[in-house]
Coordinates of N, CA and C in Angstrom, one line a residue:
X513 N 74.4 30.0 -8.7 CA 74.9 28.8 -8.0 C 73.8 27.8 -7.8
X514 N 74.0 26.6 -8.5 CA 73.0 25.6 -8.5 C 72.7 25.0 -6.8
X515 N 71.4 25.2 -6.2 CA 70.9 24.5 -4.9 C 71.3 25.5 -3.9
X516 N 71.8 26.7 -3.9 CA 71.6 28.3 -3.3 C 70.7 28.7 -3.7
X517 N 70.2 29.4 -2.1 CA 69.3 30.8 -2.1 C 69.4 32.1 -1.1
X518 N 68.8 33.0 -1.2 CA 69.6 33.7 -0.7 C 69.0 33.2 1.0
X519 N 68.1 33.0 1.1 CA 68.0 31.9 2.2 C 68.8 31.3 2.8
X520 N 69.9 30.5 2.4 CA 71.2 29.6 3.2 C 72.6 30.3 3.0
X521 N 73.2 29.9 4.0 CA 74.5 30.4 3.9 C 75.5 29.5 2.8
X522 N 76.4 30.7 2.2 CA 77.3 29.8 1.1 C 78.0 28.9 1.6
X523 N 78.5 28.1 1.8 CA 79.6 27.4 2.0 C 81.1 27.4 1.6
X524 N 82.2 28.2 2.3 CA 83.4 27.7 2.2 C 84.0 27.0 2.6
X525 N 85.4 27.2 1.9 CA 86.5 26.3 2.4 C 88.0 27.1 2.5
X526 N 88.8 26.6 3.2 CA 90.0 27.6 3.7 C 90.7 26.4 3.4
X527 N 91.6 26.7 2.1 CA 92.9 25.6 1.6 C 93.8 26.2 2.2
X528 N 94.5 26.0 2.8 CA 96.2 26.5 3.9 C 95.6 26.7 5.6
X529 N 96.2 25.7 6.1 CA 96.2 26.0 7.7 C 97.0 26.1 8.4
X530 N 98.0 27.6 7.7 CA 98.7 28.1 8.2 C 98.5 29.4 8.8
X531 N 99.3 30.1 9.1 CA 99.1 31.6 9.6 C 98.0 32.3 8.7
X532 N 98.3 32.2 7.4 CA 97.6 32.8 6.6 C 95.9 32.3 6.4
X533 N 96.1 31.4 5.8 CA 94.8 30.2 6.7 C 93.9 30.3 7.5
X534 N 94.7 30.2 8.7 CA 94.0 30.3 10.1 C 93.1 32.1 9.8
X535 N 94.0 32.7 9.0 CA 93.5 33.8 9.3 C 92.3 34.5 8.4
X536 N 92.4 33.9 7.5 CA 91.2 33.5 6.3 C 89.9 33.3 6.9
X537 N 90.1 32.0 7.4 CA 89.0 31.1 8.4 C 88.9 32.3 9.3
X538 N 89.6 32.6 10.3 CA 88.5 33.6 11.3 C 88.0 34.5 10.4
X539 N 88.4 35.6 9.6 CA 88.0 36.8 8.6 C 86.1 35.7 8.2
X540 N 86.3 34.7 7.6 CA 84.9 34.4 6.8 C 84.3 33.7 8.0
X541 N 84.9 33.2 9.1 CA 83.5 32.7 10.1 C 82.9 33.7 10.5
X542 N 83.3 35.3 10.5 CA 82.4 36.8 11.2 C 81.6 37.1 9.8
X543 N 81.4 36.7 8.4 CA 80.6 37.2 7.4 C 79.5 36.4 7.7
X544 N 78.5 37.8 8.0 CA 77.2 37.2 7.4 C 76.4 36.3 6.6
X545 N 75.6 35.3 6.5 CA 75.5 34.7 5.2 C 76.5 33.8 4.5
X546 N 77.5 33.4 5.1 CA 78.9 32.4 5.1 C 79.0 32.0 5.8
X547 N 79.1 30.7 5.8 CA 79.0 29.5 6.6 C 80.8 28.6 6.2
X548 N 81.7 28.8 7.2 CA 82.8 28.6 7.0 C 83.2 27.1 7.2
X549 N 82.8 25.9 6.2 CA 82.1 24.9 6.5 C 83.6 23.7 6.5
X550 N 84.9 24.3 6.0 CA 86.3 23.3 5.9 C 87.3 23.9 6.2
X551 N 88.2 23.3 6.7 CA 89.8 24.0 6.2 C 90.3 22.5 5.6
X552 N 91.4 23.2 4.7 CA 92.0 22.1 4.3 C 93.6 22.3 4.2
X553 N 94.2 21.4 4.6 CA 95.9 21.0 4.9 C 96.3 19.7 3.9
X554 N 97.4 20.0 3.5 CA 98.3 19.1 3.3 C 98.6 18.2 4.6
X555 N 98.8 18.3 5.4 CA 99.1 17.8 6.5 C 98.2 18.0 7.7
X556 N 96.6 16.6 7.6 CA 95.3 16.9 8.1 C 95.6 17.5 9.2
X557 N 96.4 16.7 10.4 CA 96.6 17.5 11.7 C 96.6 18.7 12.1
X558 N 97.2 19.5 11.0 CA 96.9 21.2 11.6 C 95.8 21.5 10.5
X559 N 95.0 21.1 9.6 CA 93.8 21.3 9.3 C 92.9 20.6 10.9
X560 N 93.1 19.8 11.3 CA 92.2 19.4 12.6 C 92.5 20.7 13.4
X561 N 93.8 20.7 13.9 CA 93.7 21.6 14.8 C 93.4 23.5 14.4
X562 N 93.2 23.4 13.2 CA 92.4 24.8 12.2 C 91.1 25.2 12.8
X563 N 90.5 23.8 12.7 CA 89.1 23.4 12.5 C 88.6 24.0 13.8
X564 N 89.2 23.3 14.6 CA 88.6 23.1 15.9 C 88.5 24.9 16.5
X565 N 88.8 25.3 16.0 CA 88.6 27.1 16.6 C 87.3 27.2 16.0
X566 N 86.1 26.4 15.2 CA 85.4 27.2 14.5 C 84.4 25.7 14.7
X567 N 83.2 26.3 15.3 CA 82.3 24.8 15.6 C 81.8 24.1 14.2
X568 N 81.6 23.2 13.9 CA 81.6 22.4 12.8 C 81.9 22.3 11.6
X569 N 83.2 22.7 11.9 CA 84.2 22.6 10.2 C 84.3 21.6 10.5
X570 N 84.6 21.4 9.3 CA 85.6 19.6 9.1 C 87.0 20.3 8.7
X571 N 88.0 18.6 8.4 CA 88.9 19.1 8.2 C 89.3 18.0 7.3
X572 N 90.0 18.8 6.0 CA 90.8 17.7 5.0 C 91.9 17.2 4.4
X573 N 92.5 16.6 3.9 CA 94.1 17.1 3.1 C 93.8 17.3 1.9
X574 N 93.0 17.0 1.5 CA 93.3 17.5 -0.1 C 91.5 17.7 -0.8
X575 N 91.6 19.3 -1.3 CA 91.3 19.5 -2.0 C 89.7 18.8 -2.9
X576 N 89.8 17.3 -2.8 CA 89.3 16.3 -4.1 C 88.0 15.9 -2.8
X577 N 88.6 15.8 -1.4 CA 87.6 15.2 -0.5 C 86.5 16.4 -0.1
X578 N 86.8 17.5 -0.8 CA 85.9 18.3 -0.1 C 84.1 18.1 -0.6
X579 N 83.1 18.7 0.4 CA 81.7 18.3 -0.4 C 81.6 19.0 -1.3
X580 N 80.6 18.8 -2.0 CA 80.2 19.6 -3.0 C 79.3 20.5 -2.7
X581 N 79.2 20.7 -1.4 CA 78.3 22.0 -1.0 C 79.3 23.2 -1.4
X582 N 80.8 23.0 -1.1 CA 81.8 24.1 -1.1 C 81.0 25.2 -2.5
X583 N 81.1 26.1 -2.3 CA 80.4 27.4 -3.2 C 82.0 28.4 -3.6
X584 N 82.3 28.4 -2.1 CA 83.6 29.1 -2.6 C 84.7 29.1 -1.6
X585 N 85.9 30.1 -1.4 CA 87.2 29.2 -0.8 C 88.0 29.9 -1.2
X586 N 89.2 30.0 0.0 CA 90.2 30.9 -0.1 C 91.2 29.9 -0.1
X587 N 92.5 30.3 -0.6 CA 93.4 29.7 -0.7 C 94.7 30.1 -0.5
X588 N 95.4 29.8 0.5 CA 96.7 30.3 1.3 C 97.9 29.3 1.3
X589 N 98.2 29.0 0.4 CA 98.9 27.8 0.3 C 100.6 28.1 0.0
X590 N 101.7 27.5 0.1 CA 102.8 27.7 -0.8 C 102.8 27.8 -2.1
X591 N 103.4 29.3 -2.5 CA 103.4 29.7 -4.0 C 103.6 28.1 -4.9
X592 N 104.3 27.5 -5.0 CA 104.7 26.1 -5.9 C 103.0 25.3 -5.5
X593 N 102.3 25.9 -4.9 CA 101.1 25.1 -5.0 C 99.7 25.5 -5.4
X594 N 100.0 26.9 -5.5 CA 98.8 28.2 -5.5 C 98.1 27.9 -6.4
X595 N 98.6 27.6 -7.5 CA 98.1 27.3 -9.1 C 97.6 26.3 -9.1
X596 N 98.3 25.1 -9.0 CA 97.2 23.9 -8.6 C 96.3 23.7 -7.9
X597 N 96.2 24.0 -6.8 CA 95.0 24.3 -6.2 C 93.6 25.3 -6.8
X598 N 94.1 25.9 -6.6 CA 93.6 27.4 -7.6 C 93.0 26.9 -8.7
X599 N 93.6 25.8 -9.4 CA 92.8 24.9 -11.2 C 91.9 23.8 -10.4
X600 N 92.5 23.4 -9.6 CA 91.4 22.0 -8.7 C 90.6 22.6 -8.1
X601 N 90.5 23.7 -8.1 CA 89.1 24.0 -6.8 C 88.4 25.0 -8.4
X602 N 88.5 25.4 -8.7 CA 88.0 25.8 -10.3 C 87.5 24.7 -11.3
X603 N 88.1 23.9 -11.3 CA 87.4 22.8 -11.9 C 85.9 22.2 -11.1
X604 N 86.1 22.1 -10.1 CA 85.1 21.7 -9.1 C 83.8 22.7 -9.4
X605 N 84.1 24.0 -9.7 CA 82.7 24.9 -9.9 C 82.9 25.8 -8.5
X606 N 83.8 26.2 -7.6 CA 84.0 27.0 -6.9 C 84.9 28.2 -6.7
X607 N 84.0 29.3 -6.4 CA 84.9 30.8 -6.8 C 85.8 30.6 -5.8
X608 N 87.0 31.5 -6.6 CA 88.4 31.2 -5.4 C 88.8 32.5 -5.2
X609 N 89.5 32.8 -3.6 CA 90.1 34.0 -3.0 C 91.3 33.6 -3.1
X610 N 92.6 33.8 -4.1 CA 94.2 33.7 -3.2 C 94.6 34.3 -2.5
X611 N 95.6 34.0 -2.0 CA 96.7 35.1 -1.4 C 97.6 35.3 -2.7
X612 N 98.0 36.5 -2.3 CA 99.2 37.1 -3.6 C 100.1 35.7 -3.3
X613 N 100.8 35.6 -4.7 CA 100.5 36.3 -5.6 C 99.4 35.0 -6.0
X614 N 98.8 35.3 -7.6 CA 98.2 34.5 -7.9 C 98.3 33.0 -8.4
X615 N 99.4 33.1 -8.8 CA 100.2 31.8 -9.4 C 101.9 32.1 -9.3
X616 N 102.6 31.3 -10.1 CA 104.1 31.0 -10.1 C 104.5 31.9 -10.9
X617 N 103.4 31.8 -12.3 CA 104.3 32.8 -13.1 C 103.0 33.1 -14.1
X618 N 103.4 34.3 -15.1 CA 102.3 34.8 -15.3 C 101.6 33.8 -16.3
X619 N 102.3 32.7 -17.2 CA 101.8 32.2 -18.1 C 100.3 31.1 -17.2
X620 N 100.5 30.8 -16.0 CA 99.8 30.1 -15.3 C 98.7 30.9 -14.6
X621 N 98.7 32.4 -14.2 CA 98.0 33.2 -13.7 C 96.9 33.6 -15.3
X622 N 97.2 33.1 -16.3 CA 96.7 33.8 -17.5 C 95.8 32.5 -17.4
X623 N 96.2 31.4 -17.4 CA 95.9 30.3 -17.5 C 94.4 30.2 -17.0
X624 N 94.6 30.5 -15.6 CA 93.3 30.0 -13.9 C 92.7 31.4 -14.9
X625 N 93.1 32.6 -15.2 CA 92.2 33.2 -15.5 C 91.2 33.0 -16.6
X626 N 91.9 32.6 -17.4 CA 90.8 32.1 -18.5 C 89.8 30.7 -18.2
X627 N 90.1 29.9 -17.2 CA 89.7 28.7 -16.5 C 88.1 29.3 -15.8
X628 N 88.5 30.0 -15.0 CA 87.6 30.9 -14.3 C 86.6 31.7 -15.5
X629 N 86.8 32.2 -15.9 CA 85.9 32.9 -17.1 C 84.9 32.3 -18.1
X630 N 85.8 30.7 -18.5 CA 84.9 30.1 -19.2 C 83.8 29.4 -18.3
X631 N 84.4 29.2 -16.6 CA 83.4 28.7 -16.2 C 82.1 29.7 -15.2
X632 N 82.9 30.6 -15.8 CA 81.6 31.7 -15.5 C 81.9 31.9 -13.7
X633 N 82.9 31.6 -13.3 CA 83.4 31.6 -11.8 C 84.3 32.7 -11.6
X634 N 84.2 33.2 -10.0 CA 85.1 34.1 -9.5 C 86.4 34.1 -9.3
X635 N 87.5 34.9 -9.9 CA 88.7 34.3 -9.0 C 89.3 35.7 -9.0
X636 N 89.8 36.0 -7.4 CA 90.0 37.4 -7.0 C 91.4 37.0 -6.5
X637 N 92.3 38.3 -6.1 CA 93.7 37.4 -5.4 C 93.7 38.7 -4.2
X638 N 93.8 38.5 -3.2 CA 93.3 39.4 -1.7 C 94.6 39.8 -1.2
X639 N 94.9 40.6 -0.6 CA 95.5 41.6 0.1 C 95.1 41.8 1.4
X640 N 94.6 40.7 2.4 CA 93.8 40.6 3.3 C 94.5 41.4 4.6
X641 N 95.6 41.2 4.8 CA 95.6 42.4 5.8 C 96.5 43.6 5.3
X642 N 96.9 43.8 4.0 CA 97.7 44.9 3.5 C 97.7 46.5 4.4
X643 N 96.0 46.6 4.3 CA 95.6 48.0 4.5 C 95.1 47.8 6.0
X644 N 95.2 46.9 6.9 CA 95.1 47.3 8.3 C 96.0 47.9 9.0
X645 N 95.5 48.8 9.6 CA 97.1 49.7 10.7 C 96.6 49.7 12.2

């Protein structure tokens, strides 16, 4: 990652500030060495009110305003959005965490995967609280 070391914390970003979202953002503000630096909403207001649980995030609506510190970024969005977002934050040079599923349909999940691959980027799809009891 160009202008990382293991010296500074990565910088994410949490796209959905929803239940799922919110819950993203607390999970990566407790990692080590991550620095949980955005949330981002469709609707900035509850990205503001995301934010504010977690001392100097910012907050955005979309995606395109984020800095280019962002390294990597989870993404909790409505399925009819997952994919697009998922290609716009991929484009950018940032590894991406979904929530299931990955995309709408498989021809679009084949798609971000080969997106990801040629750009030599992560793209994992999480199960984040599946296995807690």
């Amino acid at each position: 990652m160009t202008g990382w070391t293991d010296s500074m914390d990565i910088e994410v970003a949490v796209v959905g500030a929803g239940r799922w979202g919110r819950l993203h953002a607390e999970k990566w503000a407790t990692i080590p060495g991550v620095r949980l630096a955005a949330i981002v909403d469709a609707e900035l207001e509850r990205a503001v009110r995301a934010s504010r649980r977690h001392q100097g995030v910012a907050a955005y609506s979309t995606v395109d305003a984020l800095p280019e510190t962002i390294r990597a970024s989870s993404v909790a969005v409505d399925i009819d959005s997952l994919g697009e977002v998922t290609r716009d934050l991929l484009r950018r040079g940032v590894h991406v965490l979904t929530e299931k599923p990955l995309a709408a349909s498989r021809l679009e999940a084949e798609a971000l995967h080969t997106q990801a691959q040629r750009a030599g980027l992560h793209l994992a799809v999480g199960f984040l609280e599946r296995f807690n009891g």
